[in-house]
Tab-separated table of C-alpha atoms and ligand atoms in Angstrom:
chain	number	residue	atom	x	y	z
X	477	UNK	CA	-26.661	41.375	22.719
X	478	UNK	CA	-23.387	41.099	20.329
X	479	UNK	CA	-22.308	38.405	22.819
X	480	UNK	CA	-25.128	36.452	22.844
X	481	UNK	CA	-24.972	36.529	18.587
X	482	UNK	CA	-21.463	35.442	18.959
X	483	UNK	CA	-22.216	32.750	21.059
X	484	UNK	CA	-24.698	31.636	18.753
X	485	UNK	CA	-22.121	31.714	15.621
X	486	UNK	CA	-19.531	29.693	17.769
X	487	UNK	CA	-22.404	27.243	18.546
X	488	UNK	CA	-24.102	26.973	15.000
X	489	UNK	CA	-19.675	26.482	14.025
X	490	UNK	CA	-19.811	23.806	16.520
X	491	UNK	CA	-23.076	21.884	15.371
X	492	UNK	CA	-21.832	21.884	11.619
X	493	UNK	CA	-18.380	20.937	12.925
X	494	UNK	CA	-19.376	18.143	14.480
X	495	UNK	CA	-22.493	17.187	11.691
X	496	UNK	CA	-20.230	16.984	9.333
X	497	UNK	CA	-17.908	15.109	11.419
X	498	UNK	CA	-20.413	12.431	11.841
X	499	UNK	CA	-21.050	12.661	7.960
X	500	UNK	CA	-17.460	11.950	7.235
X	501	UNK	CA	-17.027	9.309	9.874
X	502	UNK	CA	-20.801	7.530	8.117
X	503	UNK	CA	-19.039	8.117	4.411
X	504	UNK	CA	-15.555	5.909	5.557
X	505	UNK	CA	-17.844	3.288	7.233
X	506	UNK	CA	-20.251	3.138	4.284
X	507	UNK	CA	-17.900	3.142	1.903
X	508	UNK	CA	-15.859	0.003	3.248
X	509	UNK	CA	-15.855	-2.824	1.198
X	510	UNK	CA	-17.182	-6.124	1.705
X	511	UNK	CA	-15.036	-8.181	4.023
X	512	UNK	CA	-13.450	-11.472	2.818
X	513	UNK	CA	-14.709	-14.529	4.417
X	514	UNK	CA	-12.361	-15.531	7.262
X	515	UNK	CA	-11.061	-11.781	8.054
X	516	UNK	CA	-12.550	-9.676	10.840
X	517	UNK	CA	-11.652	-6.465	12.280
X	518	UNK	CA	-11.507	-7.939	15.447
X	519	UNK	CA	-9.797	-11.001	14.700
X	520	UNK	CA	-6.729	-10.203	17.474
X	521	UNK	CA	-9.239	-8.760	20.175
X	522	UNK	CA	-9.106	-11.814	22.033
X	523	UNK	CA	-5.247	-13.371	20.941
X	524	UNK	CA	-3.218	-9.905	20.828
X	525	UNK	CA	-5.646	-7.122	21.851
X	526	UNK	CA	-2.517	-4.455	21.758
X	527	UNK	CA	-1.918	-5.745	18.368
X	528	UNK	CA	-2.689	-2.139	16.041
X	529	UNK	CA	-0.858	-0.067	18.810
X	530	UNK	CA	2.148	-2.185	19.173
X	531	UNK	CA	2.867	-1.560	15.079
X	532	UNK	CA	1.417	1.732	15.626
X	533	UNK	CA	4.069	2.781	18.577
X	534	UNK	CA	6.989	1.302	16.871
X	535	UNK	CA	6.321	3.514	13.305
X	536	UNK	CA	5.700	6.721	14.537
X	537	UNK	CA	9.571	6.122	16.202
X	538	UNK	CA	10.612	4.542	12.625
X	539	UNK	CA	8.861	6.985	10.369
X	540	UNK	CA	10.247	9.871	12.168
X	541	UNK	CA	13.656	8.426	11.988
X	542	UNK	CA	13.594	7.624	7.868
X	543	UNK	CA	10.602	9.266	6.284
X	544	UNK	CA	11.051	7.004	3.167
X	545	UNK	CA	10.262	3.761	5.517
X	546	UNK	CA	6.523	4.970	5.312
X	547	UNK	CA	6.690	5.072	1.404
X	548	UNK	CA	8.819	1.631	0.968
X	549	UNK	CA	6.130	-0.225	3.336
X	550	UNK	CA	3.089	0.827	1.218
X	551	UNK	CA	4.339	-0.341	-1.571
X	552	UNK	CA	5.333	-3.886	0.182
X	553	UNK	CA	1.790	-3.813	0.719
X	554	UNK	CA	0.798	-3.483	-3.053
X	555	UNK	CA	3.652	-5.636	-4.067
X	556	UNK	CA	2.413	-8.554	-1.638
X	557	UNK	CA	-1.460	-8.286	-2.627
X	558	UNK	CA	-1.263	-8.023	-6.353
X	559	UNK	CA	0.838	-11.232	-6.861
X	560	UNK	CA	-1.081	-13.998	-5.482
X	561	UNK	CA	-2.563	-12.456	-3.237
X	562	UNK	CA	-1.527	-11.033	0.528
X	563	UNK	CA	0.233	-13.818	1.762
X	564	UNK	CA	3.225	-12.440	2.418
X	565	UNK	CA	5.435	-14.198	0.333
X	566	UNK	CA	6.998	-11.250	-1.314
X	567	UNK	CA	8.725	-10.712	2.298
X	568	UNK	CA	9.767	-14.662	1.728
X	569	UNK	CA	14.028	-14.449	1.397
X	570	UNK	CA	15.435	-17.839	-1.330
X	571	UNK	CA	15.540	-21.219	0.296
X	572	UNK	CA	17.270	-23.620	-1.391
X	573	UNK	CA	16.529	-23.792	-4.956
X	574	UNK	CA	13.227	-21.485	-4.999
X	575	UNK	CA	14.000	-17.767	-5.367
X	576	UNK	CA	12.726	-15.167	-3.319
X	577	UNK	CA	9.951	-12.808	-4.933
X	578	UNK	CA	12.147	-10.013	-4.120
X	579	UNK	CA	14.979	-10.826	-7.261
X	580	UNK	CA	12.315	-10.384	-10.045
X	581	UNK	CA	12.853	-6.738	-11.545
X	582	UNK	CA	9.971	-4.835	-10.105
X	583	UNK	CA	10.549	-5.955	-6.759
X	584	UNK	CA	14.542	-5.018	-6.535
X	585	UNK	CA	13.591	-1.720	-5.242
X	586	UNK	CA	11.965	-2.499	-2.254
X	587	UNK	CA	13.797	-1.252	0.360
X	588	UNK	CA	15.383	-3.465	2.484
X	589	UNK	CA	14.517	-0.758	6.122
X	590	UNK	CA	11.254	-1.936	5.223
X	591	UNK	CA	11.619	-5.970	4.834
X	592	UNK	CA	13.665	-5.138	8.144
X	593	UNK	CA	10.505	-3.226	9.786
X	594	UNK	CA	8.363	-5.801	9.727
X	595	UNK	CA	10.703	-8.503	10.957
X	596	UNK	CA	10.952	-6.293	14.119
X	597	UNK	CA	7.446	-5.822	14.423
X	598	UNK	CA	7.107	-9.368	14.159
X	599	UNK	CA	9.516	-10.468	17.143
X	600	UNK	CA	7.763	-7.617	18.971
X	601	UNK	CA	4.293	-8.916	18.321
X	602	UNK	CA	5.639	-12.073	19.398
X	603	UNK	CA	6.761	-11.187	22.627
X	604	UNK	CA	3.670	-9.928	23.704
X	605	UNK	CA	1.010	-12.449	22.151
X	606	UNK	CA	2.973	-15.084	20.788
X	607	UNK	CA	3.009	-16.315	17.770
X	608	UNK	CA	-0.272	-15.256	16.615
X	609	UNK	CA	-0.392	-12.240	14.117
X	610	UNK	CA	0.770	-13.135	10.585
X	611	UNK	CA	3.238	-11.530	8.491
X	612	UNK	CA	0.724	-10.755	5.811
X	613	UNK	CA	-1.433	-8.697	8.467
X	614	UNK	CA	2.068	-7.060	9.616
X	615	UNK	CA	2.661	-5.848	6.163
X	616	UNK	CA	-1.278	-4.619	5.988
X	617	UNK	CA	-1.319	-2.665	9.279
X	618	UNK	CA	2.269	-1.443	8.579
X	619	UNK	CA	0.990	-0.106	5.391
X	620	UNK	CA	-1.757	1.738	7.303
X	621	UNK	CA	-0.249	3.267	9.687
X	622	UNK	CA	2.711	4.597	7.128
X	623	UNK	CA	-0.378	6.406	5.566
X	624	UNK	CA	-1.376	7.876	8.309
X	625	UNK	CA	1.488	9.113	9.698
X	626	UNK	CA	2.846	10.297	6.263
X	627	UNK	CA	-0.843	12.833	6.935
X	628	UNK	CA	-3.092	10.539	4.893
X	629	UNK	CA	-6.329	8.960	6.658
X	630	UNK	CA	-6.559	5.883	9.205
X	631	UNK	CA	-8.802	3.592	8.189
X	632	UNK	CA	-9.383	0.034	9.481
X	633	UNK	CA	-7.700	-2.822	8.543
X	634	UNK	CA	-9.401	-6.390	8.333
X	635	UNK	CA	-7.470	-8.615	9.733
X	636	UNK	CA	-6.943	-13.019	9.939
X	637	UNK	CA	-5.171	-13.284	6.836
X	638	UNK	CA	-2.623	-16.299	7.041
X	639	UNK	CA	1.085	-16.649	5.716
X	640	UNK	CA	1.610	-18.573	2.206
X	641	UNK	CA	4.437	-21.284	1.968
X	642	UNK	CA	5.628	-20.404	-0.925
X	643	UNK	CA	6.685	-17.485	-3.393
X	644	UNK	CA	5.420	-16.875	-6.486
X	645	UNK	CA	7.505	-17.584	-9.636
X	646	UNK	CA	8.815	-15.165	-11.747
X	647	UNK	CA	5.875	-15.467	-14.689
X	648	UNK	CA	3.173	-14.648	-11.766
X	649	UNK	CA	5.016	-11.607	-10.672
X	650	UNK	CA	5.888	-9.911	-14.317
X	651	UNK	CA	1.905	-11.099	-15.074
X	652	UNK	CA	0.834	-9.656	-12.166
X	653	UNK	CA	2.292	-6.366	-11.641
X	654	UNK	CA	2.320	-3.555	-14.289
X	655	UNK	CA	5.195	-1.564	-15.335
X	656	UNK	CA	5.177	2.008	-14.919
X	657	UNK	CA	5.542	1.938	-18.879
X	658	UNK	CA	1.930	0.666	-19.275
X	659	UNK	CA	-1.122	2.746	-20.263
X	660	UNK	CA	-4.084	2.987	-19.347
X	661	UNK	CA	-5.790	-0.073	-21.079
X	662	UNK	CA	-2.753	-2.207	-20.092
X	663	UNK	CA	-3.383	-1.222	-16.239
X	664	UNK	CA	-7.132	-1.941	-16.250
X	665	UNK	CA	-6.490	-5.582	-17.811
X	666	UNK	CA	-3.726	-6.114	-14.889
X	667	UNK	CA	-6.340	-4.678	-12.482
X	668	UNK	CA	-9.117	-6.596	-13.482
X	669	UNK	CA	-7.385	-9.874	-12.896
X	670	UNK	CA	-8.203	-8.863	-9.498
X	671	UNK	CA	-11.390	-7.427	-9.308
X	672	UNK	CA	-10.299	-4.096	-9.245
X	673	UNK	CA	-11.842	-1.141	-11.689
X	674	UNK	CA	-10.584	2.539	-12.800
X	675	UNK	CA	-11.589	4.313	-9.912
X	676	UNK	CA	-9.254	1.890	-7.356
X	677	UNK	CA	-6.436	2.096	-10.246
X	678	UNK	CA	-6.830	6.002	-9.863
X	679	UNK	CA	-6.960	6.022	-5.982
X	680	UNK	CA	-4.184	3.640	-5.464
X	681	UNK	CA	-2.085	5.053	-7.946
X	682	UNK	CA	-2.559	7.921	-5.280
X	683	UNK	CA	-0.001	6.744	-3.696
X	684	UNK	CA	2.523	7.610	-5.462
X	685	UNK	CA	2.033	10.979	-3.286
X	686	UNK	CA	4.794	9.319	-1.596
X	687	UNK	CA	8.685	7.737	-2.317
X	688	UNK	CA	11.006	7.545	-4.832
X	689	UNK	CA	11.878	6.476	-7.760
X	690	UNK	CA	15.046	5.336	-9.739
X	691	UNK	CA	15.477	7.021	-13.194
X	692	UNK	CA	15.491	3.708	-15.134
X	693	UNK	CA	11.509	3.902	-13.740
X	694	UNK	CA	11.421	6.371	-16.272
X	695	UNK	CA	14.457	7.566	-19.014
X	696	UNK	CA	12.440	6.042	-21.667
X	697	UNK	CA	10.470	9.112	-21.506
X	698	UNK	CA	13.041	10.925	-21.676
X	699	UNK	CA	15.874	9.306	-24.012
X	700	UNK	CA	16.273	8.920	-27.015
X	701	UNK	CA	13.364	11.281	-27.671
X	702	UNK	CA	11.214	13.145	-24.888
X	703	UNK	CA	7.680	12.677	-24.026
X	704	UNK	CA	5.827	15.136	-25.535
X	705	UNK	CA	3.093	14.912	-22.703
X	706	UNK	CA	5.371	15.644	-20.225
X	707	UNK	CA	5.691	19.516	-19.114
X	708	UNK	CA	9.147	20.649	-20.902
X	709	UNK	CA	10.157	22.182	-17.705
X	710	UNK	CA	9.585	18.726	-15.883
X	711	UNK	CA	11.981	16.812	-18.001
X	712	UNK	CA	14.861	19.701	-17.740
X	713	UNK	CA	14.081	18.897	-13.814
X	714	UNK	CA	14.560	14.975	-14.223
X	715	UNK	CA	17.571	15.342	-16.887
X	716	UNK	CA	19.269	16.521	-13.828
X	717	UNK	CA	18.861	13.789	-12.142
X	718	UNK	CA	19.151	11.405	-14.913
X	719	UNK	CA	21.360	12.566	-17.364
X	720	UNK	CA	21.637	9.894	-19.299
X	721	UNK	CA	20.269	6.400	-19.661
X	722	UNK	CA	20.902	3.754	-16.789
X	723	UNK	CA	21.949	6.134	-14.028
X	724	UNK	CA	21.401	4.961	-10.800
X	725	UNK	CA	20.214	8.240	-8.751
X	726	UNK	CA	16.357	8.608	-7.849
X	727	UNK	CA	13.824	11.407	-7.631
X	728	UNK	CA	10.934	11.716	-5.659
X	729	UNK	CA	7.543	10.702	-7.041
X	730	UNK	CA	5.523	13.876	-5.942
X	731	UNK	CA	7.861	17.195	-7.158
X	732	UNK	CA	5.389	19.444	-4.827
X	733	UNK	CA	4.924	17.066	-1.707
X	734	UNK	CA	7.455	14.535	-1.493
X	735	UNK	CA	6.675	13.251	1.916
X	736	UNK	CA	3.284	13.962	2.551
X	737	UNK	CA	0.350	11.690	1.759
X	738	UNK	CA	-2.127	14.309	0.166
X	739	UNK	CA	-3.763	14.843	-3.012
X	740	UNK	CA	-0.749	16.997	-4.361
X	741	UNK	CA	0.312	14.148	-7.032
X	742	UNK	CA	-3.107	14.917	-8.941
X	743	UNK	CA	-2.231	18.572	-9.890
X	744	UNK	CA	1.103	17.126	-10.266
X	745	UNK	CA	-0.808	14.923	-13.096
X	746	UNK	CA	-2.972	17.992	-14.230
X	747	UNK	CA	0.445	19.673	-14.541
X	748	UNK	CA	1.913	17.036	-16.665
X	749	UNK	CA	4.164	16.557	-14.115
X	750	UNK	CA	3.630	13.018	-13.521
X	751	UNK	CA	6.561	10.658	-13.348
X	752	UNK	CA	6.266	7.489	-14.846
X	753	UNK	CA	3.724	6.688	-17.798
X	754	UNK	CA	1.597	4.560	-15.982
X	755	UNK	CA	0.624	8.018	-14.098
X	756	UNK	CA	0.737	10.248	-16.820
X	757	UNK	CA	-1.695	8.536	-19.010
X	758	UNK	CA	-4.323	8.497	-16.400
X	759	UNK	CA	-5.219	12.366	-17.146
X	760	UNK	CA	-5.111	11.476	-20.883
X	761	UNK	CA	-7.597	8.738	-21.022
X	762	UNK	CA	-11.427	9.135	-20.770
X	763	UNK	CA	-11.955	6.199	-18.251
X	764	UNK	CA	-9.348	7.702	-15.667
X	765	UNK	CA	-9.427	11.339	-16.126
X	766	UNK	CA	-12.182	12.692	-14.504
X	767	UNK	CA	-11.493	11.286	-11.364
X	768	UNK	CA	-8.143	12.507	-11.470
X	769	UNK	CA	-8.927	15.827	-12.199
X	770	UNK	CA	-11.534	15.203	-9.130
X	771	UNK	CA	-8.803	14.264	-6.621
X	772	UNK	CA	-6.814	17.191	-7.839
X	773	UNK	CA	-9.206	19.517	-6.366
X	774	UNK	CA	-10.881	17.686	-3.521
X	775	UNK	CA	-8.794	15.821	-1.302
X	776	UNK	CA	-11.863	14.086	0.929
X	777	UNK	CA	-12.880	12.832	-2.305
X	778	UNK	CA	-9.076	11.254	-2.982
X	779	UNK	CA	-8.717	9.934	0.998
X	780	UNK	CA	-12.315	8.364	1.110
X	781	UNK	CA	-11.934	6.275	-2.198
X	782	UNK	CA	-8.188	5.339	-1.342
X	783	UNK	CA	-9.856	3.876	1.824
X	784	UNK	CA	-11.891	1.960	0.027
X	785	UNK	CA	-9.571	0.885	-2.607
X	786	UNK	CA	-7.018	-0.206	0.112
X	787	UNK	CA	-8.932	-2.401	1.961
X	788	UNK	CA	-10.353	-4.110	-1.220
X	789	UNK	CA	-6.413	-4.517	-1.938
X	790	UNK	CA	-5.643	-5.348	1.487
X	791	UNK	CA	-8.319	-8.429	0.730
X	792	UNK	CA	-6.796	-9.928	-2.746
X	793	UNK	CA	-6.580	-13.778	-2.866
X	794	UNK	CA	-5.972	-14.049	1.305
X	795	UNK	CA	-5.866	-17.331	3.110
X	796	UNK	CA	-7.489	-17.843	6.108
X	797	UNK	CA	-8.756	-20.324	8.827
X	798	UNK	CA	-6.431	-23.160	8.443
X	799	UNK	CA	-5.028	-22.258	5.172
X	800	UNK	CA	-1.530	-21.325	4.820
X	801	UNK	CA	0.548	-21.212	8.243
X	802	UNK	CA	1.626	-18.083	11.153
X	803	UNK	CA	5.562	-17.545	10.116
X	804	UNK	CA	8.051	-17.222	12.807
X	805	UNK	CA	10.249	-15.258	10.672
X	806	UNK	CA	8.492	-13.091	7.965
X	807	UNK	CA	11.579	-13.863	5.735
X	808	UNK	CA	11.083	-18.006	5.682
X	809	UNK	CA	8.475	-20.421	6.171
X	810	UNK	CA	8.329	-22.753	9.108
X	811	UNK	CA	10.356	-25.516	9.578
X	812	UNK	CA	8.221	-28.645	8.750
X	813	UNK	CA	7.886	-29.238	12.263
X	814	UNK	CA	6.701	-26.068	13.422
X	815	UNK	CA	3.382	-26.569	15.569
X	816	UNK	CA	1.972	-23.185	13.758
X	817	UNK	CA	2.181	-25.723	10.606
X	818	UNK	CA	1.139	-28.813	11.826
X	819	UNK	CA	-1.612	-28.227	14.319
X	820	UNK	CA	-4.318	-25.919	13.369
X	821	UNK	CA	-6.472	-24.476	16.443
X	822	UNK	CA	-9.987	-26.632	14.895
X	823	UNK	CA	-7.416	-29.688	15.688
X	824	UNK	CA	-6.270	-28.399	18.976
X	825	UNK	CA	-9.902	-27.665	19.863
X	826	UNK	CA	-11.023	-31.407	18.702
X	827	UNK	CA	-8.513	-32.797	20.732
X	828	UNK	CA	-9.159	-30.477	23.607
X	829	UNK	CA	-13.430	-31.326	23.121
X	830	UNK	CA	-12.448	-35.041	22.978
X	831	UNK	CA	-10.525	-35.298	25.973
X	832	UNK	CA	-13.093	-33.694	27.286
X	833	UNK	CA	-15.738	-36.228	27.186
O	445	HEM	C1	-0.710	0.934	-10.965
O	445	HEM	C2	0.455	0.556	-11.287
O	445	HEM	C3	1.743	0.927	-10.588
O	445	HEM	C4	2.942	0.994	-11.193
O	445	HEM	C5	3.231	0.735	-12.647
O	445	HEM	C6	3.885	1.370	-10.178
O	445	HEM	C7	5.234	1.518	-10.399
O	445	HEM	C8	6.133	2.006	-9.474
O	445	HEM	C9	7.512	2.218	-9.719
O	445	HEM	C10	8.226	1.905	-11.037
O	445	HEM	C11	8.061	2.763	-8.617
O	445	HEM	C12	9.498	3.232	-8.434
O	445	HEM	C13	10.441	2.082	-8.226
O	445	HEM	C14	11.855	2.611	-8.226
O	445	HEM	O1	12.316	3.008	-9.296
O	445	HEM	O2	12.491	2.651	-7.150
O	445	HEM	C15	7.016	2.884	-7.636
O	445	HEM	C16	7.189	3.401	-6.388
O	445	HEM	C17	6.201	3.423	-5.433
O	445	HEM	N1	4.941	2.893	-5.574
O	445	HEM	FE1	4.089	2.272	-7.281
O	445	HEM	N2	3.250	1.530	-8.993
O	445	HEM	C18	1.927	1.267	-9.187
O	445	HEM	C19	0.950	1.249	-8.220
O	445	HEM	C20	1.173	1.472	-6.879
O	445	HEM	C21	0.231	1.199	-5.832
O	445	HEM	C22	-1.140	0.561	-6.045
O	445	HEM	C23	0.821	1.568	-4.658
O	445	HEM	C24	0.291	1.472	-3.266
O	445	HEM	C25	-0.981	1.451	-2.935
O	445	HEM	C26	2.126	2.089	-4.986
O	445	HEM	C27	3.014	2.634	-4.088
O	445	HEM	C28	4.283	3.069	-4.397
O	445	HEM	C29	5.139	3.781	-3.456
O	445	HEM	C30	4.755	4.244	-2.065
O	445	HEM	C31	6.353	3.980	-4.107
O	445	HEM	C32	7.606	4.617	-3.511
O	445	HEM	C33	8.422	3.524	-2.822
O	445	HEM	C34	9.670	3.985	-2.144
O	445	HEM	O3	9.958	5.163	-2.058
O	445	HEM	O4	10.405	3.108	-1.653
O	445	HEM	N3	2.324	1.979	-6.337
O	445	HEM	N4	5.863	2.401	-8.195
């Protein structure tokens, strides 16, 4: 008799296991934005079907080697898809007289492991399919799969964006990205440039669960004079570190989880233990608050509208079809000549139809 009431519990355990399972799995695919035109997320199936688990093979090695290569790849990620959207021309080095993205000020601290990560993945990807997955895509599934094995969620990535040919100039970059000195109102004009609201500024900010930062990120909050939203025992924690004004050591963005990707960097932000103002401010103000103080204590809540906000991100501005060009080297755009430039596969296929008949 007890058995057969214990096998009951483990079965009831089982059928809400696995009910609410299927609810999460519904949630993700309900809550996934709509896709750009052009992008599919089965646009390698038939080019590069071992695509995803190429990138996928080669960053669990990576991430396990340098934890902080998860972190600096995210952020390439943001970086790429907030200025003109993800083209990949932040991963663009200088040729000739136009600069490279990566010399204007908030771009200097992306890691060079990273710029190098997705250069391999791209020779890799290239070996095995050709050249046929774009640089921009590399930088989105990178991006993913640093998420996921940091212990944040998978989610799927839409993919078929194209390369741009050029960077963006300095003016674009400073107008596109905020500085982790802006509040509140200042991020939600930047985001809305871009289609993006308070609740993606919240989740994506989220990500700041990972990585570092340098201390110039943030002395101004705590020289001359110290922030007086900022927990007291916080700043005796980051004068440390930063002792004084233009130091060059680093701290870690998330004091309680440095290198996990969880919700910890909400009760960090509850705690007033945020790191940059840009953070900080979103438990102050009205419009941002209650979702933080949401993520803080539900981190389903936190993973399922990061998934969201991502791929809306991931979907900024991107060219497609015949737009733009497939790099052979994420750092430079092709030589003029390069048949990736110069003969798009609706030509190919028009010659291929008309030699047909
Ligand atoms: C909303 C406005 C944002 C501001 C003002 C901002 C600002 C910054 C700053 C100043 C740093 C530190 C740079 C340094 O000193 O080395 C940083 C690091 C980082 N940011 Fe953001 N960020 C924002 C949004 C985002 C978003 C949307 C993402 C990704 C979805 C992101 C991901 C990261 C990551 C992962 C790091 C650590 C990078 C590393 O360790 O190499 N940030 N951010």
């Amino acid at each position: 008799m007890a058995s057969s009431a214990s096998a009951l519990r483990v079965l009831l355990l089982v059928v809400l296991a696995l009910a609410s399972c299927a609810s999460a799995a519904a949630a993700v695919a309900a809550r996934t934005p709509p896709l750009a035109n052009g992008l599919s997320f089965e646009f390698y199936k038939a080019t590069c079907p071992q695509a995803e688990s190429i990138v996928f093979n080669f960053l669990q090695d990576a991430v396990r080697n340098d934890v902080g290569l998860a972190a600096a790849l995210v952020r390439i990620h943001f970086h790429d898809c907030f200025v003109q959207g993800c083209d990949g021309s932040v991963l663009l080095d200088k040729t000739g007289s136009t600069d490279s993205e990566k010399i204007a000020p908030p771009n200097v601290t992306l890691r060079p492991t990273a710029f190098k990560a997705i250069n391999d993945l791209r020779a890799l990807l290239a070996k095995a399919c050709g050249a046929v997955v774009s640089c921009a895509d590399i930088a989105a599934l990178a991006a993913r799969d640093s998420v996921q094995l940091a212990g944040g969620p998978h989610y799927p990535v839409p993919l078929g964006r194209r390369d741009g040919l050029t960077p963006a100039n300095l003016t674009t970059i400073l107008g596109a990205l905020p500085r982790p000195t802006s509040n509140v109102t200042t991020l939600l004009s930047f985001l809305a440039k871009i289609s993006l609201d308070a609740d993606d500024l919240v989740a994506l900010s989220g990500a700041h669960t990972l990585g570092i930062a340098h201390c110039v990120s943030f002395e101004e909050r705590l020289f001359p004079t110290q922030d007086p939203t900022m927990d007291k025992w916080f700043a005796g924690q980051l004068k440390l570190t930063c002792p004084a004004l233009n130091i060059t050591n680093t701290t870690n963005n998330d004091i309680r989880t440095p290198n996990v990707f969880d919700n910890k960097y909400y009760l960090d932000l509850l705690n007033r233990q945020g790191l940059f103002t840009s953070d900080q401010d979103m438990h102050t103000d009205g419009r941002t608050k209650p979702t933080v103080t949401k993520f803080a204590v539900d981190q389903a809540a936190f993973f399922d509208q990061y998934v969201f906000s991502v791929i809306k991100m991931g979907q900024i501005n991107v060219l497609t079809g015949n737009q733009g060009q497939i790099r052979n080297d994420c750092s430079a755009p092709n030589a003029a000549s390069s048949s990736n430039d110069e003969l798009p596969w609706s030509v190919l296929e028009t010659v291929a139809e008309t030699l047909a008949l």
